[in-house]
Every structure is written in structure tokens, then in C-alpha cells.
mmCIF file of C-alpha atoms and ligand atoms in Angstrom:
data_model
loop_
_atom_site.group_PDB
_atom_site.id
_atom_site.type_symbol
_atom_site.label_atom_id
_atom_site.label_comp_id
_atom_site.label_asym_id
_atom_site.label_seq_id
_atom_site.Cartn_x
_atom_site.Cartn_y
_atom_site.Cartn_z
ATOM 1 C CA MET A 8 90.925 74.692 71.703
ATOM 2 C CA THR A 9 91.295 73.454 75.233
ATOM 3 C CA LYS A 10 91.233 74.746 78.794
ATOM 4 C CA VAL A 11 94.129 74.387 81.237
ATOM 5 C CA ASP A 12 92.852 73.116 84.557
ATOM 6 C CA ILE A 13 94.666 74.719 87.534
ATOM 7 C CA PRO A 14 94.044 73.085 90.941
ATOM 8 C CA GLU A 15 93.941 75.636 93.778
ATOM 9 C CA ASP A 16 97.018 74.179 95.494
ATOM 10 C CA SER A 17 99.168 74.019 92.348
ATOM 11 C CA LEU A 18 102.650 75.523 92.742
ATOM 12 C CA TYR A 19 102.358 76.544 89.073
ATOM 13 C CA GLY A 20 99.269 78.714 89.063
ATOM 14 C CA LEU A 21 98.909 82.030 87.251
ATOM 15 C CA ALA A 22 100.986 83.746 89.951
ATOM 16 C CA ASN A 23 104.059 81.813 88.814
ATOM 17 C CA LEU A 24 104.319 81.413 85.000
ATOM 18 C CA PRO A 25 108.007 80.443 84.903
ATOM 19 C CA TYR A 26 109.894 80.283 81.604
ATOM 20 C CA GLY A 27 111.796 77.232 80.412
ATOM 21 C CA VAL A 28 113.066 75.483 77.306
ATOM 22 C CA PHE A 29 111.456 72.148 76.457
ATOM 23 C CA SER A 30 111.144 69.633 73.670
ATOM 24 C CA THR A 31 108.854 66.729 72.882
ATOM 25 C CA PRO A 32 110.125 63.575 71.141
ATOM 26 C CA GLY A 33 111.370 64.414 67.648
ATOM 27 C CA THR A 34 111.025 68.201 68.006
ATOM 28 C CA GLU A 35 113.482 71.055 68.582
ATOM 29 C CA PRO A 36 113.916 72.778 71.978
ATOM 30 C CA ARG A 37 111.739 75.890 72.319
ATOM 31 C CA VAL A 38 110.380 78.218 74.999
ATOM 32 C CA GLY A 39 107.405 77.339 77.169
ATOM 33 C CA THR A 40 105.752 78.219 80.430
ATOM 34 C CA ARG A 41 104.475 75.804 83.029
ATOM 35 C CA VAL A 42 100.848 75.984 84.174
ATOM 36 C CA ALA A 43 99.787 73.309 86.690
ATOM 37 C CA ASP A 44 100.831 69.992 85.089
ATOM 38 C CA SER A 45 101.007 71.391 81.567
ATOM 39 C CA VAL A 46 103.775 73.011 79.555
ATOM 40 C CA ILE A 47 102.443 75.678 77.191
ATOM 41 C CA ASP A 48 104.384 76.253 73.962
ATOM 42 C CA LEU A 49 104.770 80.037 73.875
ATOM 43 C CA GLY A 50 105.668 80.175 70.186
ATOM 44 C CA VAL A 51 102.280 78.625 69.411
ATOM 45 C CA LEU A 52 100.356 80.563 72.091
ATOM 46 C CA LEU A 53 101.776 84.000 71.297
ATOM 47 C CA GLY A 54 102.731 83.560 67.639
ATOM 48 C CA ASP A 55 106.113 85.195 68.280
ATOM 49 C CA ASP A 56 109.279 83.655 66.797
ATOM 50 C CA VAL A 57 111.396 84.721 69.749
ATOM 51 C CA PHE A 58 109.882 81.757 71.606
ATOM 52 C CA THR A 59 110.877 79.236 68.956
ATOM 53 C CA ARG A 60 114.549 79.698 69.901
ATOM 54 C CA PRO A 61 116.449 77.111 71.974
ATOM 55 C CA THR A 62 117.228 79.574 74.816
ATOM 56 C CA LEU A 63 115.539 82.489 76.586
ATOM 57 C CA ASN A 64 118.338 84.924 75.702
ATOM 58 C CA ALA A 65 116.663 86.628 72.707
ATOM 59 C CA PHE A 66 113.454 87.170 74.671
ATOM 60 C CA MET A 67 115.312 88.399 77.764
ATOM 61 C CA SER A 68 117.325 90.901 75.703
ATOM 62 C CA ARG A 69 114.094 92.718 74.701
ATOM 63 C CA GLY A 70 113.949 94.251 78.158
ATOM 64 C CA HIS A 71 111.738 94.851 81.134
ATOM 65 C CA GLU A 72 108.722 96.478 79.413
ATOM 66 C CA ASP A 73 108.468 93.505 77.091
ATOM 67 C CA TRP A 74 108.701 91.056 80.031
ATOM 68 C CA VAL A 75 105.811 92.875 81.761
ATOM 69 C CA ALA A 76 103.636 92.949 78.616
ATOM 70 C CA THR A 77 104.361 89.291 77.798
ATOM 71 C CA ARG A 78 103.474 88.149 81.284
ATOM 72 C CA ARG A 79 100.187 90.062 81.127
ATOM 73 C CA ARG A 80 99.356 88.553 77.719
ATOM 74 C CA ILE A 81 100.159 84.991 78.855
ATOM 75 C CA THR A 82 97.958 85.463 81.930
ATOM 76 C CA GLU A 83 95.022 86.602 79.764
ATOM 77 C CA LEU A 84 95.400 83.850 77.184
ATOM 78 C CA VAL A 85 95.937 80.979 79.622
ATOM 79 C CA SER A 86 92.845 82.045 81.591
ATOM 80 C CA GLY A 87 90.713 81.336 78.502
ATOM 81 C CA ASP A 88 90.772 78.663 75.807
ATOM 82 C CA VAL A 89 94.197 77.860 74.358
ATOM 83 C CA PRO A 90 95.075 76.015 71.127
ATOM 84 C CA ALA A 91 95.313 72.296 71.915
ATOM 85 C CA GLU A 92 98.591 72.041 69.970
ATOM 86 C CA ALA A 93 100.207 74.486 72.424
ATOM 87 C CA VAL A 94 99.595 72.235 75.447
ATOM 88 C CA HIS A 95 101.821 69.336 76.518
ATOM 89 C CA GLU A 96 101.819 67.216 79.638
ATOM 90 C CA VAL A 97 104.803 67.884 81.925
ATOM 91 C CA ALA A 98 105.486 64.143 81.916
ATOM 92 C CA ASP A 99 105.874 64.149 78.108
ATOM 93 C CA VAL A 100 108.528 66.854 77.758
ATOM 94 C CA THR A 101 112.298 67.003 78.173
ATOM 95 C CA MET A 102 113.636 70.154 79.810
ATOM 96 C CA HIS A 103 116.840 71.815 78.578
ATOM 97 C CA LEU A 104 119.268 74.431 79.862
ATOM 98 C CA PRO A 105 117.002 77.512 79.726
ATOM 99 C CA ILE A 106 119.656 80.115 78.947
ATOM 100 C CA GLU A 107 122.936 80.415 77.134
ATOM 101 C CA VAL A 108 125.071 81.249 80.157
ATOM 102 C CA ALA A 109 127.216 84.297 79.382
ATOM 103 C CA ASP A 110 129.336 84.648 82.531
ATOM 104 C CA TYR A 111 128.912 82.868 85.831
ATOM 105 C CA VAL A 112 129.737 84.373 89.216
ATOM 106 C CA ASP A 113 129.179 82.834 92.621
ATOM 107 C CA PHE A 114 128.828 84.957 95.757
ATOM 108 C CA TYR A 115 129.145 84.071 99.433
ATOM 109 C CA ALA A 116 126.261 86.091 100.858
ATOM 110 C CA SER A 117 125.159 84.042 103.889
ATOM 111 C CA GLU A 118 126.730 85.173 107.132
ATOM 112 C CA HIS A 119 125.863 81.829 108.748
ATOM 113 C CA HIS A 120 127.564 79.870 105.952
ATOM 114 C CA ALA A 121 130.625 82.125 105.793
ATOM 115 C CA THR A 122 131.035 81.898 109.570
ATOM 116 C CA ASN A 123 130.681 78.108 109.628
ATOM 117 C CA LEU A 124 133.094 77.633 106.707
ATOM 118 C CA GLY A 125 135.563 80.046 108.260
ATOM 119 C CA ARG A 126 135.561 77.954 111.448
ATOM 120 C CA LEU A 127 136.023 74.731 109.476
ATOM 121 C CA PHE A 128 138.706 75.948 107.014
ATOM 122 C CA ARG A 129 140.586 78.330 109.358
ATOM 123 C CA PRO A 130 139.968 77.114 112.927
ATOM 124 C CA ASP A 131 142.674 79.357 114.416
ATOM 125 C CA SER A 132 141.486 82.728 113.103
ATOM 126 C CA GLU A 133 138.398 84.960 113.038
ATOM 127 C CA PRO A 134 135.747 83.112 110.973
ATOM 128 C CA LEU A 135 134.707 86.192 108.936
ATOM 129 C CA MET A 136 137.458 87.965 106.987
ATOM 130 C CA PRO A 137 137.712 91.754 107.620
ATOM 131 C CA ASN A 138 136.172 92.542 104.184
ATOM 132 C CA TRP A 139 133.084 90.325 104.561
ATOM 133 C CA LYS A 140 130.633 92.921 105.931
ATOM 134 C CA HIS A 141 131.879 95.624 103.544
ATOM 135 C CA LEU A 142 131.396 93.869 100.221
ATOM 136 C CA PRO A 143 129.632 90.796 98.789
ATOM 137 C CA VAL A 144 132.561 88.385 98.384
ATOM 138 C CA GLY A 145 132.462 86.360 95.162
ATOM 139 C CA TYR A 146 134.507 84.555 92.519
ATOM 140 C CA HIS A 147 134.200 83.966 88.784
ATOM 141 C CA GLY A 148 133.039 80.442 87.994
ATOM 142 C CA ARG A 149 132.904 78.512 84.749
ATOM 143 C CA ALA A 150 129.906 79.329 82.505
ATOM 144 C CA GLY A 151 130.610 76.388 80.176
ATOM 145 C CA THR A 152 130.028 73.773 82.864
ATOM 146 C CA VAL A 153 126.651 75.072 84.017
ATOM 147 C CA VAL A 154 124.290 72.163 83.307
ATOM 148 C CA VAL A 155 120.549 71.628 83.552
ATOM 149 C CA SER A 156 118.946 69.640 86.349
ATOM 150 C CA GLY A 157 119.081 65.883 85.766
ATOM 151 C CA THR A 158 122.578 65.920 84.251
ATOM 152 C CA ASP A 159 124.776 63.256 85.882
ATOM 153 C CA ILE A 160 127.781 64.537 87.840
ATOM 154 C CA VAL A 161 131.019 62.615 87.319
ATOM 155 C CA ARG A 162 133.149 62.564 90.466
ATOM 156 C CA PRO A 163 136.088 64.894 89.778
ATOM 157 C CA CYS A 164 139.755 64.029 90.206
ATOM 158 C CA GLY A 165 142.456 66.428 91.287
ATOM 159 C CA GLN A 166 145.159 67.268 93.797
ATOM 160 C CA ARG A 167 144.252 66.706 97.417
ATOM 161 C CA LYS A 168 146.262 67.086 100.594
ATOM 162 C CA ALA A 169 144.744 66.515 104.003
ATOM 163 C CA PRO A 170 146.403 68.598 106.752
ATOM 164 C CA ALA A 171 148.110 65.505 108.214
ATOM 165 C CA GLU A 172 149.500 64.336 104.863
ATOM 166 C CA PRO A 173 153.080 65.377 104.004
ATOM 167 C CA ALA A 174 152.508 65.897 100.271
ATOM 168 C CA PRO A 175 149.611 66.179 97.808
ATOM 169 C CA THR A 176 148.380 63.176 95.861
ATOM 170 C CA PHE A 177 146.322 62.975 92.668
ATOM 171 C CA GLY A 178 143.096 61.023 92.673
ATOM 172 C CA GLU A 179 139.359 61.123 92.939
ATOM 173 C CA CYS A 180 137.633 63.606 95.223
ATOM 174 C CA ARG A 181 136.966 62.087 98.663
ATOM 175 C CA ARG A 182 134.859 64.940 100.004
ATOM 176 C CA LEU A 183 132.244 65.637 97.329
ATOM 177 C CA ASP A 184 129.609 68.107 98.507
ATOM 178 C CA ILE A 185 126.732 70.316 97.407
ATOM 179 C CA GLU A 186 125.836 73.969 97.900
ATOM 180 C CA ALA A 187 122.137 74.905 97.824
ATOM 181 C CA GLU A 188 121.841 78.362 96.272
ATOM 182 C CA LEU A 189 119.582 80.729 94.377
ATOM 183 C CA GLY A 190 120.851 82.059 91.039
ATOM 184 C CA PHE A 191 119.877 85.341 89.363
ATOM 185 C CA ILE A 192 119.800 85.761 85.581
ATOM 186 C CA VAL A 193 120.659 89.081 83.978
ATOM 187 C CA GLY A 194 118.141 89.914 81.224
ATOM 188 C CA THR A 195 119.634 93.146 79.920
ATOM 189 C CA GLY A 196 123.304 93.900 80.338
ATOM 190 C CA SER A 197 125.471 96.968 80.748
ATOM 191 C CA GLU A 198 128.302 98.566 78.769
ATOM 192 C CA LEU A 199 131.994 98.165 79.441
ATOM 193 C CA GLY A 200 133.070 100.995 81.728
ATOM 194 C CA SER A 201 129.646 101.586 83.292
ATOM 195 C CA ALA A 202 128.384 100.389 86.659
ATOM 196 C CA VAL A 203 124.811 99.171 87.214
ATOM 197 C CA PRO A 204 123.295 101.424 89.887
ATOM 198 C CA ILE A 205 121.703 99.464 92.697
ATOM 199 C CA GLU A 206 118.174 100.681 91.855
ATOM 200 C CA GLU A 207 118.392 99.214 88.331
ATOM 201 C CA PHE A 208 118.362 95.636 89.613
ATOM 202 C CA GLU A 209 114.620 95.209 89.037
ATOM 203 C CA ARG A 210 114.802 96.346 85.418
ATOM 204 C CA ARG A 211 117.856 94.287 84.494
ATOM 205 C CA VAL A 212 117.399 90.985 86.267
ATOM 206 C CA PHE A 213 114.938 88.670 84.560
ATOM 207 C CA GLY A 214 114.448 85.875 87.056
ATOM 208 C CA ALA A 215 115.789 83.280 89.446
ATOM 209 C CA VAL A 216 116.664 79.579 89.385
ATOM 210 C CA LEU A 217 117.820 77.017 91.921
ATOM 211 C CA VAL A 218 121.537 76.266 91.827
ATOM 212 C CA ASN A 219 123.570 73.326 93.087
ATOM 213 C CA ASP A 220 127.205 74.440 93.223
ATOM 214 C CA TRP A 221 128.812 70.983 93.444
ATOM 215 C CA SER A 222 132.020 71.290 95.475
ATOM 216 C CA ALA A 223 135.075 69.042 95.858
ATOM 217 C CA ARG A 224 136.064 70.034 99.393
ATOM 218 C CA ASP A 225 139.443 68.274 99.492
ATOM 219 C CA ILE A 226 140.532 69.770 96.150
ATOM 220 C CA GLN A 227 139.175 73.176 97.250
ATOM 221 C CA ALA A 228 140.928 73.174 100.637
ATOM 222 C CA TRP A 229 144.348 72.580 99.026
ATOM 223 C CA GLU A 230 144.028 74.937 96.052
ATOM 224 C CA TYR A 231 142.052 77.953 97.292
ATOM 225 C CA VAL A 232 144.769 80.081 98.924
ATOM 226 C CA PRO A 233 145.411 82.812 97.815
ATOM 227 C CA LEU A 234 143.191 83.227 94.724
ATOM 228 C CA GLY A 235 139.995 81.416 95.704
ATOM 229 C CA PRO A 236 137.962 78.496 94.340
ATOM 230 C CA PHE A 237 139.074 76.975 91.031
ATOM 231 C CA LEU A 238 138.997 73.265 90.076
ATOM 232 C CA GLY A 239 137.196 72.329 93.271
ATOM 233 C CA LYS A 240 134.118 74.053 91.811
ATOM 234 C CA SER A 241 134.412 74.262 88.016
ATOM 235 C CA PHE A 242 133.661 70.599 87.211
ATOM 236 C CA ALA A 243 129.870 71.123 87.412
ATOM 237 C CA THR A 244 127.168 73.610 88.455
ATOM 238 C CA SER A 245 123.550 72.505 88.067
ATOM 239 C CA ILE A 246 120.535 74.801 87.658
ATOM 240 C CA SER A 247 116.784 74.169 87.696
ATOM 241 C CA PRO A 248 115.091 74.316 84.272
ATOM 242 C CA TRP A 249 112.290 76.767 85.150
ATOM 243 C CA VAL A 250 113.242 80.447 85.470
ATOM 244 C CA VAL A 251 110.871 82.103 87.951
ATOM 245 C CA PRO A 252 110.422 85.707 86.783
ATOM 246 C CA LEU A 253 111.336 88.438 89.228
ATOM 247 C CA LEU A 254 107.841 89.775 88.388
ATOM 248 C CA ALA A 255 106.399 86.677 90.126
ATOM 249 C CA LEU A 256 108.358 87.288 93.315
ATOM 250 C CA THR A 257 107.004 90.655 94.468
ATOM 251 C CA ALA A 258 105.097 89.078 97.400
ATOM 252 C CA ALA A 259 108.223 87.165 98.434
ATOM 253 C CA ARG A 260 110.274 90.292 99.164
ATOM 254 C CA VAL A 261 111.572 90.557 102.716
ATOM 255 C CA ALA A 262 114.050 92.890 104.378
ATOM 256 C CA THR A 263 117.586 91.536 104.600
ATOM 257 C CA PRO A 264 119.061 91.089 108.080
ATOM 258 C CA ILE A 265 120.344 94.402 109.517
ATOM 259 C CA GLN A 266 123.537 95.439 107.734
ATOM 260 C CA ASP A 267 126.051 96.806 110.194
ATOM 261 C CA PRO A 268 128.368 98.556 109.396
ATOM 262 C CA GLU A 269 126.452 100.554 106.799
ATOM 263 C CA PRO A 270 127.796 99.646 103.346
ATOM 264 C CA LEU A 271 129.539 102.180 101.082
ATOM 265 C CA PRO A 272 127.184 104.428 99.019
ATOM 266 C CA TYR A 273 127.147 102.282 95.841
ATOM 267 C CA LEU A 274 125.843 99.338 97.924
ATOM 268 C CA ARG A 275 123.242 101.371 99.817
ATOM 269 C CA GLU A 276 119.588 100.585 99.197
ATOM 270 C CA HIS A 277 116.760 102.481 100.812
ATOM 271 C CA GLU A 278 115.541 99.180 102.270
ATOM 272 C CA PRO A 279 117.694 96.256 101.132
ATOM 273 C CA TRP A 280 115.492 93.290 100.331
ATOM 274 C CA GLY A 281 115.953 89.588 99.823
ATOM 275 C CA LEU A 282 113.419 86.877 99.113
ATOM 276 C CA ASP A 283 111.354 84.635 101.360
ATOM 277 C CA VAL A 284 112.197 81.438 99.496
ATOM 278 C CA ASP A 285 112.124 78.161 101.439
ATOM 279 C CA LEU A 286 114.492 75.527 100.103
ATOM 280 C CA SER A 287 114.601 71.823 100.860
ATOM 281 C CA VAL A 288 117.493 69.449 100.153
ATOM 282 C CA ALA A 289 116.777 65.741 99.696
ATOM 283 C CA TRP A 290 119.640 63.232 99.794
ATOM 284 C CA ASN A 291 118.602 59.965 98.124
ATOM 285 C CA GLY A 292 115.004 61.015 98.656
ATOM 286 C CA HIS A 293 115.353 61.951 102.349
ATOM 287 C CA GLU A 294 115.060 65.599 103.365
ATOM 288 C CA VAL A 295 118.210 66.525 105.326
ATOM 289 C CA THR A 296 118.052 70.329 105.513
ATOM 290 C CA ARG A 297 115.773 73.335 104.843
ATOM 291 C CA PRO A 298 117.827 76.444 103.980
ATOM 292 C CA PRO A 299 115.903 79.770 104.241
ATOM 293 C CA TYR A 300 116.860 82.402 101.635
ATOM 294 C CA ARG A 301 115.439 85.206 103.817
ATOM 295 C CA GLU A 302 118.536 84.884 106.059
ATOM 296 C CA MET A 303 120.958 86.069 103.332
ATOM 297 C CA TYR A 304 122.978 89.103 104.455
ATOM 298 C CA TRP A 305 123.631 90.728 101.059
ATOM 299 C CA SER A 306 120.710 91.498 98.734
ATOM 300 C CA PRO A 307 120.566 90.397 95.065
ATOM 301 C CA ALA A 308 120.643 94.087 94.014
ATOM 302 C CA GLN A 309 123.796 94.666 96.053
ATOM 303 C CA MET A 310 125.432 91.664 94.395
ATOM 304 C CA LEU A 311 124.740 93.044 90.874
ATOM 305 C CA ALA A 312 125.888 96.549 91.830
ATOM 306 C CA HIS A 313 129.100 95.130 93.251
ATOM 307 C CA LEU A 314 129.675 92.852 90.262
ATOM 308 C CA THR A 315 129.709 95.834 87.872
ATOM 309 C CA VAL A 316 131.056 98.671 90.056
ATOM 310 C CA ASN A 317 134.502 98.440 88.447
ATOM 311 C CA GLY A 318 133.006 98.869 84.954
ATOM 312 C CA ALA A 319 132.885 95.180 84.092
ATOM 313 C CA VAL A 320 130.430 94.336 81.317
ATOM 314 C CA SER A 321 127.253 92.481 82.212
ATOM 315 C CA ARG A 322 125.428 90.604 79.477
ATOM 316 C CA THR A 323 122.130 88.937 78.722
ATOM 317 C CA GLY A 324 122.444 85.433 80.185
ATOM 318 C CA ASP A 325 124.858 86.277 82.980
ATOM 319 C CA LEU A 326 124.186 84.036 85.945
ATOM 320 C CA TYR A 327 125.170 85.072 89.427
ATOM 321 C CA ALA A 328 124.471 82.788 92.347
ATOM 322 C CA SER A 329 123.980 83.779 95.958
ATOM 323 C CA GLY A 330 126.403 81.409 97.605
ATOM 324 C CA THR A 331 125.330 78.631 99.940
ATOM 325 C CA ILE A 332 122.114 79.437 101.750
ATOM 326 C CA SER A 333 122.392 78.643 105.455
ATOM 327 C CA GLY A 334 120.221 79.730 108.361
ATOM 328 C CA PRO A 335 121.152 79.927 112.044
ATOM 329 C CA ASP A 336 119.929 76.408 112.867
ATOM 330 C CA LYS A 337 121.741 73.183 112.156
ATOM 331 C CA ASN A 338 118.889 71.843 110.004
ATOM 332 C CA GLN A 339 119.095 74.994 107.842
ATOM 333 C CA ARG A 340 122.652 74.510 106.594
ATOM 334 C CA GLY A 341 122.890 74.393 102.798
ATOM 335 C CA ALA A 342 126.123 72.394 102.396
ATOM 336 C CA PHE A 343 126.972 68.945 103.741
ATOM 337 C CA ILE A 344 130.381 70.085 105.031
ATOM 338 C CA GLU A 345 128.482 72.416 107.388
ATOM 339 C CA LEU A 346 125.623 70.047 108.101
ATOM 340 C CA THR A 347 128.049 67.277 109.161
ATOM 341 C CA TRP A 348 130.643 69.686 110.579
ATOM 342 C CA GLY A 349 133.429 68.652 108.247
ATOM 343 C CA GLY A 350 132.306 65.023 108.347
ATOM 344 C CA ALA A 351 132.619 64.751 112.157
ATOM 345 C CA GLU A 352 128.841 64.631 112.714
ATOM 346 C CA PRO A 353 127.297 62.416 110.018
ATOM 347 C CA VAL A 354 123.582 62.736 109.259
ATOM 348 C CA ASP A 355 120.987 60.020 108.895
ATOM 349 C CA VAL A 356 120.120 59.382 105.253
ATOM 350 C CA GLY A 357 117.420 56.732 105.232
ATOM 351 C CA GLY A 358 119.082 54.704 107.988
ATOM 352 C CA GLU A 359 122.650 55.214 106.723
ATOM 353 C CA GLN A 360 125.125 57.600 108.377
ATOM 354 C CA ARG A 361 126.514 59.955 105.713
ATOM 355 C CA SER A 362 128.952 62.855 105.609
ATOM 356 C CA PHE A 363 130.000 63.388 101.967
ATOM 357 C CA LEU A 364 128.522 62.082 98.702
ATOM 358 C CA LEU A 365 129.056 58.480 97.595
ATOM 359 C CA ASP A 366 128.902 57.268 93.979
ATOM 360 C CA GLY A 367 125.276 56.687 93.023
ATOM 361 C CA ASP A 368 123.909 59.262 95.465
ATOM 362 C CA GLU A 369 121.277 61.657 94.190
ATOM 363 C CA VAL A 370 120.599 65.172 95.498
ATOM 364 C CA ALA A 371 117.417 67.138 94.780
ATOM 365 C CA ILE A 372 116.960 70.765 95.827
ATOM 366 C CA THR A 373 113.417 72.167 95.684
ATOM 367 C CA ALA A 374 111.925 75.487 96.764
ATOM 368 C CA THR A 375 108.717 77.468 97.125
ATOM 369 C CA ALA A 376 107.875 81.109 97.819
ATOM 370 C CA PRO A 377 104.734 83.142 98.513
ATOM 371 C CA GLY A 378 102.923 84.180 95.321
ATOM 372 C CA THR A 379 101.072 87.428 94.732
ATOM 373 C CA ASP A 380 97.594 85.865 94.987
ATOM 374 C CA GLY A 381 98.055 84.128 98.351
ATOM 375 C CA THR A 382 99.115 80.820 96.786
ATOM 376 C CA ARG A 383 102.651 79.434 96.884
ATOM 377 C CA ILE A 384 104.775 79.276 93.783
ATOM 378 C CA GLY A 385 107.286 76.541 92.970
ATOM 379 C CA PHE A 386 110.822 76.753 91.623
ATOM 380 C CA GLY A 387 110.706 73.078 90.618
ATOM 381 C CA SER A 388 113.886 71.219 91.406
ATOM 382 C CA VAL A 389 117.539 70.872 90.588
ATOM 383 C CA THR A 390 118.704 67.279 90.753
ATOM 384 C CA GLY A 391 121.899 65.406 90.005
ATOM 385 C CA ARG A 392 123.297 61.931 90.513
ATOM 386 C CA VAL A 393 126.963 61.196 91.277
ATOM 387 C CA LEU A 394 128.720 58.843 88.870
ATOM 388 C CA PRO A 395 132.099 57.251 89.636
ATOM 389 C CA ALA A 396 135.257 58.911 88.311
ATOM 390 C CA THR A 397 136.157 57.459 84.916
ATOM 391 C CA GLU A 398 139.304 55.436 84.225
ATOM 392 C CA ALA A 399 140.492 58.156 81.828
ATOM 393 C CA GLN A 400 140.365 60.747 84.630
ATOM 394 C CA ARG A 401 142.264 58.629 87.120
HETATM 395 MN MN1 MN B 526 128.861 78.277 95.989
#
């Protein structure tokens, strides 16, 4: 038996206990939790086969009561002596995609981001579309290209046409960008033909991850009218490997900004709440922006209610992301197209002036939030490095 040492300032104290899927050399991926600088093998700790699986889906599908009981049990066991064979150093493990992604939806819930993008993409009209304050705007993304943090991102190719060009050309993306977002994972789904009432959010959503919604702005700008994002987004979406349980985020709840006009009844919450999560985006190791999740206009519960209000099925493993997180200040913008105002105002990245991503660049998004015991809890990071387009693509 051994004891897990937890320094007071650890972002992975007992208030966090995120779930992830890890392996050590020569072993199969399985479920663990992170405590300080250790990864605890939950199959060994709890003696439950559901944690020997290569994704969290089977555990998540057991439902909210089980999530509460499991979290309580882990807290008790980790506070005492744990079997030495259950404990691995973080540095010794490989992290994997934590869930089998069922469907993937991306929203557009930041008023600051939607306003900035509206100005950039449609300079001659109102930045917010007439529907924006009545419903959480979203689109269906591609579940199969959701990848875990650390996966290299190959520069996509596609059709591009700058406004001044007479015709589209095919080639590699020239305006490769990021979107810093929070993603919510559905633990227990809903039947075809039934809507998830807004108050069921807490029982159905298991946890949250960091999301980088890589975006090819030139491909997107040419293709997106009238049906929305398609190939400019679906080449890659990265998520962080540790799923922070919603149960760990109770102290991070904050009221959303005032919603005016009042939403329709199915989107009405007694007090709509978001999360006080502070994100940081590092470009080649240099912090360039700090997006605040507390600024998001639509709440995560409103997003889930809207996603299912037409009777669409939701399933264990569904991932829905918030959309780019941007605050009111320039250094709070969660996409480089906003941060550099379409490339017109480059930012300093370690002495170099940058607007969009170059081959070899690496982006790391990290985040923390207040924990229930007065400490801060960490989401870890979602990273990715840009590789050149391949000859086969071109
Ligand atoms: Mn997005």
C-alpha cells in the first residue's frame, strides 16, 4: 500500500478527481483519475470492470446516482492508503481519447465572439443575426475527427476564394486558426421524440473538457453560406484528456450575463448559470489571450435543451462545445481571427509578429476553475502542433 501525496496548491486535489483513459507501456487503455502528479487506476482501486474499458462510456451510461457514489468512494479511498499497483506517475502514462464520441455539436454562445465574427465576415450588415438572442446557434460537426490532445494537426486543403479573387482555387489553407472552447459530455441520453427539459442538465451531463475547434478561415468564408460550417471545421477537433466532472464544478457556477429578450419557455431557467472557468491560450509557449467562460451568453443547460427540443436523440458520449469563448477585452478573444482582427493586427509571439498559424506552430489551451474546498482545480490542457499539408492532399 502507498499514500498519495497532495500538495496544497495542486490543481488536482480531492476537489477535482477528473476521469481519463490512460495506458502504461505494454498495457491496454483503461480508466483512471488524476490526483496531484499521480494517475490512479480505477479498475484496481475500485475492483469494478467498468473501469477496465478503453472509454468512459460504459461508466457514464450508469447514470447520475452512480457518478455521485463513485466520486464519494474514490474520495474516501484516495484519502487513505491505496494499493501501490494502482498508482502511476503522470509522466509515465499515455493519455487517450476519454470517450467514444457519439455525436458532436458546436455552438456559438459568446456574444462577444459572434459580434466580432459578424463584423469580420459581414462588414456591411448587423453583426448579430436576428435569431442570435432567441436561440443558441449551433451546427453539427464531425464526431469521427475528434482527437485527443497531443495529436498532430495536418494543414487542410480545400477551396478558397478571397473577396478580391475572381474565382476559387484549390490548395492548402492560408488562414489556419483555433477556437478555444469548453465542451460538455452527455452521460445519459434521451429517446427519439423526447426533449430534455432544461432542469435535467445536471443529471444528464457528466463533465467538461477543453476543446480546440481548429478552423480553416479561408475555406470557411467561401463555403459557409447558406448552410454553415463544413470542411473548414471537420478536419480536426481536439479535446483535453481529463474530463472534469460536473460534480467538481459546483463552486464554479456563476450567473450568465443578463438575457434580454427573455428566451422562450423551453430555454427559461430560474437563474441561468455558466461556469467561472479561466482559460489561457499559449502560442508556441507564449500566452496570447485569456478567454473567460463566465462571459458566455447561453448556459450549458440551455444548449442541451435546445439541442433536443425537436425530439432529436441524445446519447452517452455526445459532445457539445460552447463555441469560441471571448470576453469584452482584446486580450480575452478566443480565436486568432478575432485577436488579430482578420490578420490586420498581428500579435507578438515570442518576438515574431503572427496572425494565422504557420507549419510547426503549437497551440496549448489550459484552464482552471474554483474548487469546492477553496482550492483551484485544473482542466489540464489541449495541445496540437500544425504539420504541413501532405503531397497527397495537394
Ligand atoms: Mn467553434
